[in-house]
Coordinates of C-alpha atoms in Angstrom, one line a residue:
Chain A
M1 CA 29.6 4.0 -6.0
P2 CA 29.6 3.6 -2.2
D3 CA 29.8 7.2 -0.2
A4 CA 33.5 8.1 0.3
V5 CA 33.0 7.8 4.2
Y6 CA 32.7 3.8 3.8
V7 CA 35.6 3.9 1.1
L8 CA 37.4 4.8 3.6
A9 CA 36.0 3.2 6.7
R10 CA 36.7 -0.1 4.6
R11 CA 40.2 0.9 3.7
I12 CA 41.0 1.5 7.1
L13 CA 39.7 -2.0 8.2
L14 CA 41.5 -3.4 5.8
D15 CA 44.8 -1.5 6.9
A16 CA 44.0 -3.3 10.3
L17 CA 42.8 -6.7 9.1
Q18 CA 46.9 -6.6 7.2
A19 CA 48.4 -5.4 10.4
L20 CA 47.1 -8.2 12.7
G21 CA 47.6 -10.7 9.3
D22 CA 49.6 -12.9 11.3
Q23 CA 47.0 -13.5 14.5
R24 CA 44.0 -13.7 12.0
D25 CA 43.0 -17.3 13.5
A26 CA 42.3 -15.1 16.7
L27 CA 40.0 -12.2 15.1
V28 CA 36.5 -12.1 14.3
L29 CA 35.0 -9.0 12.2
V30 CA 31.9 -7.5 14.3
G31 CA 29.9 -4.6 14.9
A32 CA 28.7 -2.4 12.2
Q33 CA 30.6 -3.7 9.1
A34 CA 29.9 -7.0 10.0
I35 CA 25.9 -6.2 10.4
Y36 CA 26.4 -4.6 6.8
L37 CA 28.4 -7.7 5.3
H38 CA 24.9 -9.8 6.3
T39 CA 22.2 -7.6 5.9
G40 CA 23.1 -5.4 2.5
D41 CA 21.7 -1.9 2.0
G42 CA 18.5 -3.5 3.2
D43 CA 15.5 -1.5 2.1
L44 CA 15.6 0.6 5.3
A45 CA 15.8 4.0 4.0
V46 CA 18.5 5.0 6.5
A47 CA 21.9 4.4 6.1
P48 CA 23.5 1.2 7.9
Y49 CA 27.0 1.3 8.8
T50 CA 29.4 3.1 10.8
T51 CA 32.9 4.0 10.2
D52 CA 34.3 2.5 13.0
G53 CA 35.5 -1.2 12.7
D54 CA 35.1 -3.5 15.9
I55 CA 37.6 -6.4 15.7
A56 CA 36.8 -9.2 18.4
L57 CA 39.8 -11.7 19.7
D58 CA 40.1 -14.6 21.0
P59 CA 42.6 -14.9 23.5
S60 CA 42.6 -18.7 23.5
E61 CA 43.8 -18.2 19.9
L62 CA 46.3 -15.5 20.0
S63 CA 49.8 -16.4 18.9
D64 CA 52.8 -14.5 21.2
A65 CA 54.2 -12.9 18.3
P66 CA 53.1 -10.4 16.6
K67 CA 52.6 -8.3 19.6
L68 CA 49.1 -6.8 19.0
E69 CA 50.5 -3.3 20.1
E70 CA 53.4 -3.3 17.9
A71 CA 51.9 -4.6 14.5
M72 CA 48.9 -2.0 14.8
R73 CA 51.4 0.9 15.7
A74 CA 54.0 -0.7 12.5
A75 CA 50.5 -0.1 10.5
G76 CA 50.2 3.6 11.5
F77 CA 47.7 3.1 14.2
V78 CA 47.9 5.4 17.3
L79 CA 46.4 4.0 20.6
D80 CA 44.0 6.0 22.5
L81 CA 45.5 7.5 25.8
Q82 CA 42.4 7.3 27.4
Q83 CA 40.4 4.3 26.5
P84 CA 42.3 0.9 26.5
G85 CA 41.6 -1.1 22.7
V86 CA 40.8 1.7 20.7
W87 CA 42.8 2.4 17.8
L88 CA 42.7 5.6 15.8
A89 CA 43.9 5.9 12.4
S90 CA 44.3 9.1 10.2
E91 CA 40.8 11.1 8.9
G92 CA 39.3 9.8 12.1
V93 CA 38.4 6.5 11.8
T94 CA 38.7 4.3 14.7
I95 CA 39.2 0.4 14.9
D96 CA 37.9 -1.1 18.2
L97 CA 40.0 -4.4 19.4
L98 CA 37.7 -6.1 21.7
V99 CA 37.7 -9.1 23.7
P100 CA 34.9 -11.2 25.5
E101 CA 34.3 -10.4 29.0
A102 CA 34.5 -14.0 30.0
V103 CA 37.4 -14.4 28.3
G104 CA 39.0 -10.8 28.9
G105 CA 41.0 -11.9 32.6
A106 CA 40.3 -9.6 35.5
G107 CA 40.3 -5.9 35.6
R108 CA 37.6 -3.4 34.5
R109 CA 38.3 -2.3 31.3
G110 CA 41.5 -3.4 29.5
A111 CA 41.3 -7.2 28.3
R112 CA 44.5 -9.0 30.3
L113 CA 46.3 -10.8 27.4
G114 CA 49.4 -11.7 28.8
E115 CA 52.7 -11.3 26.5
H116 CA 49.9 -8.8 24.8
G117 CA 49.6 -6.3 27.7
N118 CA 46.5 -4.9 29.5
R119 CA 45.7 -1.9 26.3
A120 CA 45.8 -3.5 23.5
A121 CA 41.9 -4.7 23.4
R122 CA 39.0 -3.2 25.6
K123 CA 36.9 -6.1 27.3
A124 CA 33.6 -5.9 26.4
R125 CA 30.2 -8.1 27.7
G126 CA 28.1 -10.0 24.9
L127 CA 30.9 -10.7 22.2
E128 CA 31.0 -14.1 23.7
A129 CA 28.7 -15.7 21.4
T130 CA 30.5 -13.9 18.3
L131 CA 33.5 -16.4 19.5
V132 CA 31.0 -19.2 18.7
D133 CA 29.0 -18.4 15.8
N134 CA 31.1 -17.1 12.8
E135 CA 32.2 -18.1 9.5
P136 CA 34.9 -17.0 7.0
M137 CA 34.0 -14.1 4.5
E138 CA 36.0 -12.5 2.0
I139 CA 36.5 -9.0 2.7
T140 CA 37.2 -6.6 -0.4
A141 CA 38.5 -3.0 -0.8
L142 CA 35.3 -0.4 -1.9
A143 CA 37.9 2.0 -4.1
A144 CA 38.4 0.7 -7.6
D145 CA 42.2 1.4 -7.2
D146 CA 42.4 -1.0 -4.0
E147 CA 42.9 -4.9 -4.7
R148 CA 43.3 -6.1 -1.3
L149 CA 41.1 -9.1 -0.7
C150 CA 41.4 -10.1 2.9
Q151 CA 39.7 -13.5 4.7
I152 CA 38.3 -13.1 8.0
A153 CA 35.9 -14.7 10.1
V154 CA 32.7 -12.9 10.4
A155 CA 30.0 -13.2 13.3
G156 CA 26.9 -14.7 12.4
P157 CA 23.6 -12.5 12.7
A158 CA 22.5 -14.4 15.7
A159 CA 25.7 -13.8 17.5
L160 CA 25.6 -10.1 16.4
L161 CA 21.7 -9.7 17.5
V162 CA 23.4 -11.1 21.1
A163 CA 26.2 -8.5 21.2
K164 CA 24.0 -5.8 19.5
L165 CA 20.8 -6.5 22.7
H166 CA 23.9 -6.2 25.6
K167 CA 25.2 -3.1 24.0
L168 CA 21.4 -2.0 24.5
G169 CA 20.3 -3.2 27.7
E170 CA 23.6 -2.7 29.6
R171 CA 22.9 0.9 28.6
E172 CA 19.4 1.2 28.7
E173 CA 19.2 3.5 31.4
A174 CA 21.6 6.3 29.9
S175 CA 20.0 6.0 26.3
G176 CA 20.7 8.6 24.0
R177 CA 20.2 8.8 20.1
S178 CA 23.7 7.6 19.8
D179 CA 22.2 4.5 20.7
D180 CA 19.0 4.7 18.5
K181 CA 21.1 3.1 16.1
D182 CA 22.1 0.4 17.6
A183 CA 18.6 -0.7 18.1
L184 CA 17.9 -0.2 14.3
D185 CA 20.5 -2.7 13.8
V186 CA 18.8 -5.3 15.7
L187 CA 15.5 -4.7 13.3
R188 CA 18.0 -4.8 10.2
L189 CA 19.1 -8.3 12.3
L190 CA 16.1 -9.9 12.6
R191 CA 15.0 -8.4 8.8
A192 CA 18.5 -10.9 7.7
S193 CA 17.3 -14.3 8.9
P194 CA 14.6 -16.3 8.7
T195 CA 13.2 -16.5 11.9
Q196 CA 13.8 -20.3 12.4
T197 CA 16.8 -19.9 11.0
L198 CA 18.2 -17.2 13.8
A199 CA 16.3 -19.3 16.5
G200 CA 18.1 -22.5 15.2
R201 CA 21.4 -20.3 16.1
L202 CA 20.2 -19.1 19.2
S203 CA 19.6 -22.1 20.7
M204 CA 23.0 -23.7 19.7
L205 CA 24.9 -20.8 21.4
R206 CA 22.5 -20.8 24.1
D207 CA 23.5 -24.4 24.6
N208 CA 27.2 -24.0 24.4
P209 CA 29.0 -23.3 27.5
R210 CA 31.5 -19.9 25.8
S211 CA 28.1 -18.2 25.2
G212 CA 25.0 -19.2 26.9
A213 CA 24.7 -16.9 30.0
V214 CA 24.8 -14.2 27.5
T215 CA 22.8 -15.7 25.2
V216 CA 19.8 -16.4 28.1
E217 CA 21.0 -12.4 28.8
A218 CA 20.3 -11.2 25.6
M219 CA 16.9 -13.0 25.0
D220 CA 15.2 -11.3 28.4
Y221 CA 16.7 -7.7 26.7
L222 CA 14.8 -8.8 23.9
R223 CA 11.7 -9.1 25.8
A224 CA 12.3 -6.2 27.5
L225 CA 13.2 -3.7 24.8
F226 CA 11.5 -5.2 21.8
A227 CA 8.5 -7.3 22.5
E228 CA 6.1 -4.2 22.4
P229 CA 5.7 -1.8 19.4
T230 CA 5.8 0.8 22.7
A231 CA 8.8 -1.0 24.2
P232 CA 12.0 0.8 24.9
G233 CA 14.0 -0.7 21.8
S234 CA 11.5 -0.5 19.5
Q235 CA 10.9 2.8 19.8
M236 CA 14.3 3.2 19.9
A237 CA 14.7 2.0 16.3
A238 CA 11.6 4.3 15.0
R239 CA 13.5 7.2 16.5
A240 CA 16.8 5.9 14.5
A241 CA 14.8 5.7 11.2
T242 CA 12.6 8.9 11.4
P243 CA 12.1 11.0 9.2
L244 CA 13.4 8.4 6.2
E245 CA 11.0 5.6 7.3
D246 CA 7.6 6.0 9.1
A247 CA 8.2 5.6 12.8
D248 CA 5.1 3.1 13.3
V249 CA 6.0 0.8 10.9
V250 CA 9.6 0.3 12.3
A251 CA 8.2 0.1 16.0
A252 CA 5.7 -2.6 14.9
S253 CA 8.1 -4.4 13.0
S254 CA 10.5 -5.0 15.5
A255 CA 8.1 -5.9 17.6
A256 CA 6.8 -8.1 15.5
L257 CA 10.0 -9.7 14.6
A258 CA 10.9 -10.1 18.3
T259 CA 7.8 -11.6 19.0
D260 CA 8.1 -14.1 16.2
L261 CA 11.8 -14.9 17.7
L262 CA 10.6 -15.6 20.9
N263 CA 7.9 -17.5 20.7
T264 CA 9.8 -20.0 18.5
G265 CA 10.0 -23.3 20.4
E266 CA 13.6 -23.3 20.5
V267 CA 14.4 -20.3 22.1
R268 CA 10.9 -20.1 24.3
Q269 CA 12.4 -23.6 26.0
P270 CA 14.2 -23.2 29.0
Q271 CA 17.9 -23.8 28.8
A272 CA 18.8 -27.6 29.9
R273 CA 21.4 -27.3 32.8
Chain B
M1 CA -48.9 11.7 -22.6
A2 CA -51.4 10.7 -25.3
A3 CA -50.5 7.2 -24.9
F4 CA -51.9 7.5 -21.4
E5 CA -55.0 8.7 -22.7
D6 CA -55.1 5.8 -24.9
A7 CA -54.8 3.1 -22.2
L8 CA -57.4 4.5 -20.3
R9 CA -59.6 4.7 -23.4
L10 CA -59.0 1.0 -23.7
R11 CA -59.6 -0.4 -20.4
L12 CA -62.5 1.8 -19.3
P13 CA -65.9 0.3 -20.4
E14 CA -67.3 2.4 -23.3
S15 CA -69.9 4.3 -20.6
W16 CA -67.2 6.3 -19.2
T17 CA -66.1 8.9 -20.8
L18 CA -62.7 11.1 -20.9
A19 CA -62.3 15.1 -20.8
T20 CA -58.5 16.6 -20.7
E21 CA -57.1 19.9 -20.7
R22 CA -54.1 20.0 -21.6
E23 CA -51.6 22.5 -20.1
S24 CA -49.4 23.5 -22.6
R25 CA -47.5 26.1 -20.8
M26 CA -47.1 24.8 -17.7
P27 CA -43.9 25.5 -15.4
P28 CA -41.7 22.3 -14.4
G29 CA -43.9 21.0 -11.5
R30 CA -46.7 21.6 -12.5
P31 CA -49.2 19.0 -14.3
A32 CA -49.0 18.4 -17.9
A33 CA -52.5 17.6 -18.1
L34 CA -55.9 17.9 -16.2
V35 CA -58.0 14.5 -16.9
R36 CA -61.8 14.6 -16.0
L37 CA -63.6 11.0 -16.2
R38 CA -67.2 10.8 -15.7
S39 CA -68.9 7.3 -14.9
P40 CA -72.3 6.9 -16.9
E41 CA -73.9 7.9 -13.6
G42 CA -72.8 10.9 -13.6
V43 CA -70.1 11.2 -11.3
E44 CA -66.8 12.6 -11.9
S45 CA -63.2 12.3 -11.0
L46 CA -60.4 14.7 -11.6
L47 CA -56.8 13.2 -12.4
V48 CA -54.0 15.4 -12.2
V49 CA -51.4 13.7 -14.4
V50 CA -47.6 15.0 -14.6
A51 CA -45.3 13.7 -17.3
K52 CA -41.8 13.0 -16.1
S53 CA -38.4 11.6 -18.0
L54 CA -37.2 9.5 -15.5
V55 CA -38.6 8.5 -11.7
E56 CA -36.4 7.6 -9.1
P57 CA -38.2 6.0 -6.0
R58 CA -36.6 8.6 -3.7
G59 CA -37.8 11.1 -6.1
V60 CA -41.7 10.3 -6.0
R61 CA -42.3 12.2 -2.6
A62 CA -41.0 15.2 -3.9
I63 CA -43.2 14.8 -7.4
L64 CA -46.3 14.7 -5.3
D65 CA -45.6 17.3 -3.1
Q66 CA -44.9 19.8 -5.7
L67 CA -48.7 18.3 -7.2
G68 CA -50.6 18.1 -4.0
R69 CA -49.8 22.1 -3.6
W70 CA -51.2 22.5 -6.9
S71 CA -54.2 20.4 -7.1
E72 CA -56.9 18.6 -5.2
G73 CA -57.4 15.9 -8.0
Q74 CA -56.2 12.2 -8.0
P75 CA -52.5 12.6 -8.8
V76 CA -51.0 10.2 -11.7
V77 CA -47.2 10.0 -12.7
V78 CA -46.4 9.0 -16.7
A79 CA -42.8 8.1 -17.4
P80 CA -41.3 6.2 -20.4
F81 CA -40.5 3.6 -17.4
L82 CA -41.2 3.2 -13.8
S83 CA -39.3 0.3 -12.1
P84 CA -41.0 -1.7 -9.8
R85 CA -39.8 -0.2 -6.8
A86 CA -40.7 3.3 -8.3
R87 CA -44.6 2.1 -8.6
E88 CA -44.6 0.9 -5.1
E89 CA -43.7 4.4 -3.8
L90 CA -46.3 5.6 -6.1
V91 CA -48.7 2.8 -4.8
D92 CA -48.0 3.6 -1.1
A93 CA -48.5 7.8 -1.6
G94 CA -51.8 7.0 -3.4
A95 CA -51.0 7.9 -6.4
G96 CA -51.7 6.3 -10.2
Y97 CA -49.2 5.7 -12.6
A98 CA -49.1 4.7 -16.4
D99 CA -45.4 4.0 -18.2
A100 CA -45.3 3.2 -21.7
T101 CA -44.1 -0.7 -21.3
G102 CA -47.6 -0.9 -20.3
N103 CA -47.8 -0.5 -16.5
L104 CA -50.6 1.2 -15.0
R105 CA -52.7 2.0 -12.1
L106 CA -55.2 3.8 -11.2
A107 CA -57.8 3.5 -8.0
L108 CA -60.4 5.9 -7.4
E109 CA -63.3 5.7 -5.0
K110 CA -65.9 8.0 -6.5
P111 CA -66.8 6.3 -8.9
A112 CA -65.5 3.5 -8.2
L113 CA -62.7 2.4 -10.5
F114 CA -59.8 0.0 -10.2
L115 CA -57.0 -0.8 -13.1
E116 CA -54.1 -2.6 -13.1
T117 CA -51.9 -4.1 -15.6
T118 CA -48.1 -5.1 -15.4
G119 CA -45.7 -3.9 -18.4
A120 CA -41.8 -4.0 -18.3
A121 CA -40.0 -5.2 -14.7
A122 CA -36.6 -3.4 -16.2
N123 CA -36.0 -0.1 -18.5
P124 CA -36.0 -0.9 -22.2
W125 CA -34.1 2.6 -22.0
P126 CA -31.5 2.4 -19.8
E127 CA -29.3 4.3 -21.6
Q128 CA -31.8 7.5 -21.2
R129 CA -30.5 8.4 -18.0
P130 CA -27.5 10.5 -18.6
L131 CA -24.3 10.0 -16.4
R132 CA -23.4 12.2 -14.0
S133 CA -20.5 10.7 -11.8
L134 CA -17.3 8.6 -13.2
K135 CA -17.5 7.1 -9.7
G136 CA -18.4 3.5 -10.6
P137 CA -16.7 0.4 -12.1
T138 CA -17.9 0.9 -15.7
A139 CA -16.5 4.2 -16.0
A140 CA -13.6 2.8 -14.5
R141 CA -13.3 0.2 -17.2
V142 CA -14.2 2.8 -20.2
I143 CA -11.9 5.6 -19.2
R144 CA -9.1 3.0 -18.8
G145 CA -9.8 2.1 -22.2
L146 CA -10.2 5.6 -23.0
C147 CA -6.4 6.3 -22.2
D148 CA -4.8 3.4 -22.4
F149 CA -5.3 3.0 -26.4
R150 CA -4.9 5.8 -28.8
P151 CA -7.7 6.8 -30.9
P152 CA -9.1 7.2 -33.4
Y153 CA -11.9 4.9 -32.6
G154 CA -15.6 4.3 -32.6
I155 CA -17.9 3.5 -29.8
R156 CA -18.1 0.1 -31.0
E157 CA -14.4 -0.9 -30.8
V158 CA -13.9 0.7 -27.7
A159 CA -16.6 -1.7 -26.0
E160 CA -15.3 -4.5 -27.2
R161 CA -11.7 -3.6 -26.4
T162 CA -12.9 -2.6 -22.9
G163 CA -15.4 -5.3 -22.4
A164 CA -17.9 -3.0 -21.6
S165 CA -21.3 -2.6 -23.2
L166 CA -22.1 -0.2 -25.9
A167 CA -24.8 1.5 -24.1
S168 CA -22.1 2.3 -21.1
V169 CA -18.8 3.4 -23.3
S170 CA -21.3 5.9 -25.1
R171 CA -22.7 7.7 -21.8
V172 CA -18.8 7.9 -20.4
V173 CA -17.8 9.2 -23.7
E174 CA -21.3 11.8 -23.9
L175 CA -20.0 12.8 -20.8
A176 CA -16.5 13.1 -21.7
D177 CA -17.5 15.0 -24.7
H178 CA -19.9 17.3 -22.8
E179 CA -16.9 18.2 -20.6
A180 CA -14.5 18.7 -23.4
L181 CA -12.0 15.5 -22.2
L182 CA -12.0 13.9 -25.8
S183 CA -13.2 15.4 -28.8
R184 CA -15.1 13.7 -31.7
E185 CA -15.5 13.8 -35.7
A186 CA -19.0 15.1 -36.6
R187 CA -21.3 11.9 -36.4
G188 CA -17.8 10.2 -36.3
P189 CA -15.3 8.2 -34.3
I190 CA -13.2 9.7 -31.3
A191 CA -10.1 11.4 -32.8
I192 CA -8.6 12.8 -30.0
V193 CA -8.4 11.8 -26.1
D194 CA -7.4 14.2 -23.7
W195 CA -5.8 11.7 -21.2
E196 CA -4.5 13.5 -18.7
K197 CA -7.4 15.9 -17.9
L198 CA -9.4 12.8 -18.5
I199 CA -8.0 11.0 -15.3
R200 CA -7.9 14.1 -13.5
R201 CA -11.6 14.6 -14.0
W202 CA -12.1 11.1 -13.4
A203 CA -10.2 11.6 -9.8
N204 CA -13.2 13.7 -8.9
D205 CA -15.6 11.6 -8.6
Y206 CA -13.1 7.7 -7.9
S207 CA -11.1 7.3 -4.9
F208 CA -8.5 5.0 -4.7
T209 CA -9.4 4.4 -0.6
E210 CA -13.1 4.5 -0.7
S211 CA -14.1 3.6 -4.1
N212 CA -12.3 0.2 -3.7
Q213 CA -12.7 -2.6 -0.8
T214 CA -9.3 -1.9 1.3
A215 CA -7.2 -3.1 4.4
T216 CA -4.2 -2.2 5.6
F217 CA -1.3 -4.8 7.0
L218 CA 2.3 -5.3 8.4
E219 CA 5.0 -6.7 6.4
P220 CA 7.5 -6.4 9.0
R221 CA 10.7 -7.6 6.8
G222 CA 9.9 -4.6 4.5
F223 CA 9.4 -4.0 0.9
Q224 CA 11.6 -6.7 -0.5
A225 CA 10.3 -9.5 1.4
L226 CA 6.9 -8.8 0.0
M227 CA 8.1 -8.2 -3.6
D228 CA 10.1 -11.6 -3.2
K229 CA 6.7 -13.2 -2.1
L230 CA 5.0 -11.5 -4.6
G231 CA 7.3 -12.4 -7.6
S232 CA 6.9 -15.9 -6.3
S233 CA 3.2 -15.9 -6.3
D234 CA 0.8 -17.6 -9.2
W235 CA -2.2 -15.6 -8.4
T236 CA -3.3 -12.2 -9.5
Y237 CA -2.4 -9.1 -8.1
A238 CA -0.9 -5.9 -9.7
V239 CA 1.2 -3.4 -7.3
T240 CA 0.0 -0.2 -7.8
G241 CA 0.9 3.1 -6.0
S242 CA 4.6 4.9 -4.9
L243 CA 5.8 1.6 -5.7
T244 CA 4.9 1.2 -9.0
A245 CA 5.3 5.0 -10.1
S246 CA 9.0 4.8 -8.5
Q247 CA 9.5 2.8 -11.5
V248 CA 9.3 5.7 -14.2
A249 CA 9.5 8.9 -12.2
P250 CA 11.7 9.1 -9.2
I251 CA 9.8 10.2 -6.2
A252 CA 10.9 9.8 -2.4
A253 CA 11.4 6.4 -0.7
P254 CA 7.9 4.6 -1.0
R255 CA 6.5 4.1 2.2
L256 CA 3.3 2.1 1.3
A257 CA 3.0 -0.9 -0.7
T258 CA -0.3 -0.8 -2.6
V259 CA -1.3 -4.2 -4.0
Y260 CA -4.5 -5.0 -6.2
V261 CA -5.4 -8.9 -5.3
E262 CA -8.7 -10.5 -6.3
D263 CA -9.3 -11.4 -2.5
L264 CA -8.1 -9.3 0.8
R265 CA -8.5 -12.4 3.1
A266 CA -6.6 -14.7 0.9
A267 CA -3.8 -12.7 -0.2
A268 CA -2.8 -11.4 3.5
D269 CA -2.7 -15.1 4.2
A270 CA -0.6 -16.0 1.2
L271 CA 1.5 -13.2 1.5
E272 CA 1.9 -14.0 5.6
L273 CA 1.2 -10.4 6.4
R274 CA -0.1 -8.9 10.0
E275 CA -3.2 -7.0 10.6
A276 CA -2.4 -3.7 11.4
S277 CA -4.1 -0.8 12.0
T278 CA -1.0 1.8 12.9
G279 CA 2.2 1.2 11.6
A280 CA 1.1 -0.6 8.6
N281 CA 3.0 -0.7 5.5
V282 CA 1.1 -2.6 2.9
L283 CA -2.0 -2.0 1.6
L284 CA -4.4 -4.6 -0.1
V285 CA -6.9 -3.4 -2.2
E286 CA -9.5 -4.8 -3.8
P287 CA -10.6 -3.2 -7.0
L288 CA -14.2 -1.8 -7.9
D289 CA -13.4 -3.4 -11.4
S290 CA -11.0 -6.0 -12.7
V291 CA -10.1 -3.9 -14.8
A292 CA -7.1 -3.0 -12.3
F293 CA -5.6 -5.9 -13.4
E294 CA -5.6 -5.5 -16.7
R295 CA -3.0 -4.1 -19.2
T296 CA -0.4 -4.6 -16.5
W297 CA 3.4 -4.4 -17.1
E298 CA 6.1 -6.5 -15.5
A299 CA 9.3 -5.1 -13.8
G300 CA 12.0 -7.4 -11.7
G301 CA 9.4 -10.2 -12.2
I302 CA 7.0 -8.1 -10.3
T303 CA 3.6 -7.1 -11.8
L304 CA 2.4 -3.8 -11.9
A305 CA -0.8 -1.7 -12.4
A306 CA -1.1 0.4 -15.9
L307 CA -0.1 3.8 -15.2
S308 CA -3.6 5.4 -16.3
Q309 CA -4.5 3.2 -12.8
V310 CA -1.5 4.2 -11.0
A311 CA -2.2 8.1 -11.9
A312 CA -5.4 8.0 -10.6
D313 CA -5.4 6.1 -8.0
L314 CA -2.2 8.4 -6.5
L315 CA -4.1 11.5 -7.3
T316 CA -7.1 9.8 -4.6
S317 CA -4.1 8.9 -2.1
P318 CA -3.6 10.9 1.1
G319 CA -0.1 12.0 2.2
R320 CA 2.4 12.8 -0.8
G321 CA 0.0 10.9 -3.6
S322 CA -0.8 13.9 -5.2
A323 CA 2.5 15.3 -5.7
E324 CA 3.5 11.6 -6.9
A325 CA 0.7 11.8 -9.1
D326 CA 1.9 14.8 -11.0
Q327 CA 5.4 13.8 -11.3
L328 CA 3.7 10.6 -13.0
L329 CA 1.5 12.0 -15.0
K330 CA 4.7 14.0 -16.0
W331 CA 6.9 11.6 -17.4
M332 CA 3.3 10.2 -19.1
R333 CA 3.2 12.9 -21.1
G334 CA 6.5 13.1 -22.3
N335 CA 6.7 9.1 -23.1
E336 CA 3.4 8.2 -24.4
D337 CA 4.8 5.9 -26.6
A338 CA 6.3 3.7 -23.6
W339 CA 2.7 3.1 -22.1
R340 CA -0.4 3.5 -24.6
A341 CA -0.9 0.7 -27.3

């Protein structure tokens, strides 16, 4: 029986997916819930997952109706007054609607979504790859009395890795313990797929005009943050896993898998332009 | 002693005479006898003879030092058996020797005499030396048998079932009997083995990390990846330590996978493990005896070491090992039918 907080998080996610049902083609599940769908519990003793749900939007696939804001409000979500794209549900769980920076239009934080306004979703760099690398999966509720089942595109491990590395790389200087969890997610993603599979997907993402630039940047972040056990990312992952896991093992594992990936022919090869 | 005199008499020319003063109430370390040898010319030599039940090569100096303090004569060491190495040491130290297998050497200047004969090179009575430690491979093999098989059984049956020699079984059983770790019927079979005490006693001498050959590695994808590779391998291995103990006794999440393998290098290659000094999560172990691969069991397609082995390994592992061993031994007490045959 999963933890009550996971049951709640999944319920709220399904609420949001239901609310946005008619815009389904524009949605890609990203973030911790997507990572969990790929990695399962893994065998790290540290619980994966956060309660929040992150959904990426592809503006080119959005229909004019229903309006995002109206649909979310109708389902009981309340837009955060300070931050665009942050939707509050009951019990403190939030749903983030995100738009990759490259397709989010002008503006600093809110994505410019035409008919849908500037506040329904927030821009985020690094998510571009999730619009390219994703596949449909069925998501079910975790509670026995909730029979909902929803099909949605879920970002693939390579795209999720690119997104996580951007999140870490852009905040490296202000790294606090809350980001350590993201570093541990990088290890989860590196563990979840064979190195060659991941390298093949990354090479595909690099060659795609929509995701090429962020993928190249992400590999630079991977090199800077994880290439050594003592590098900042490896150490953040180690901190996040302590005391349930051995810090040295987590740091060494992160570095070993990151180095393997960076050394594959697909990733090493300079981008063909 | 008498055999030594006979051997000398047999080899000396008839014109020589030999007189023995036997020291009947000598404290340890003093000679057992003084032998006066006289040549036909009347030249006399004194042999200071000490009798030992066992002579270790490295003990030769100490024996002779004790003799030297006592008397000026030619030292001679007699024993049931003297190994080639012990004889070498004796010759180097200028001592004579004789053993019951026919090894004999005596070199004197006055009267001039040189006798040397060769007997056995290997001890025909090896089990005469009492076992003092349970450190070695044979002890492991016998103890594992005594724990894993339910008595009653005799020495011969234990030897057959464990593949150890009669002499080895007998020595381990003698030690265990002496230390009240098992009980035997009078001149009969072993009736009860206190297996828990025996395992704990074994752990005094045995050490998981020192008795075996070990090397540390990293499996960056974690234990599940390692288990998947072990599960599909076709070579001999047995998982021991926390991972196996946690199958029956609840413990904190294991941090180190410990796996018995026949060849460290070959196994590390086959499992695609990385060498690691710090940050290791896998310990590969070449066991001191192949008994580590015997009476294994399976869970989820993985071969696991016998619990008697796992308990001794955990007891002598650093960190939380001994606490985990206590949990395991408690489970083994309550579920003897599950692991004892």
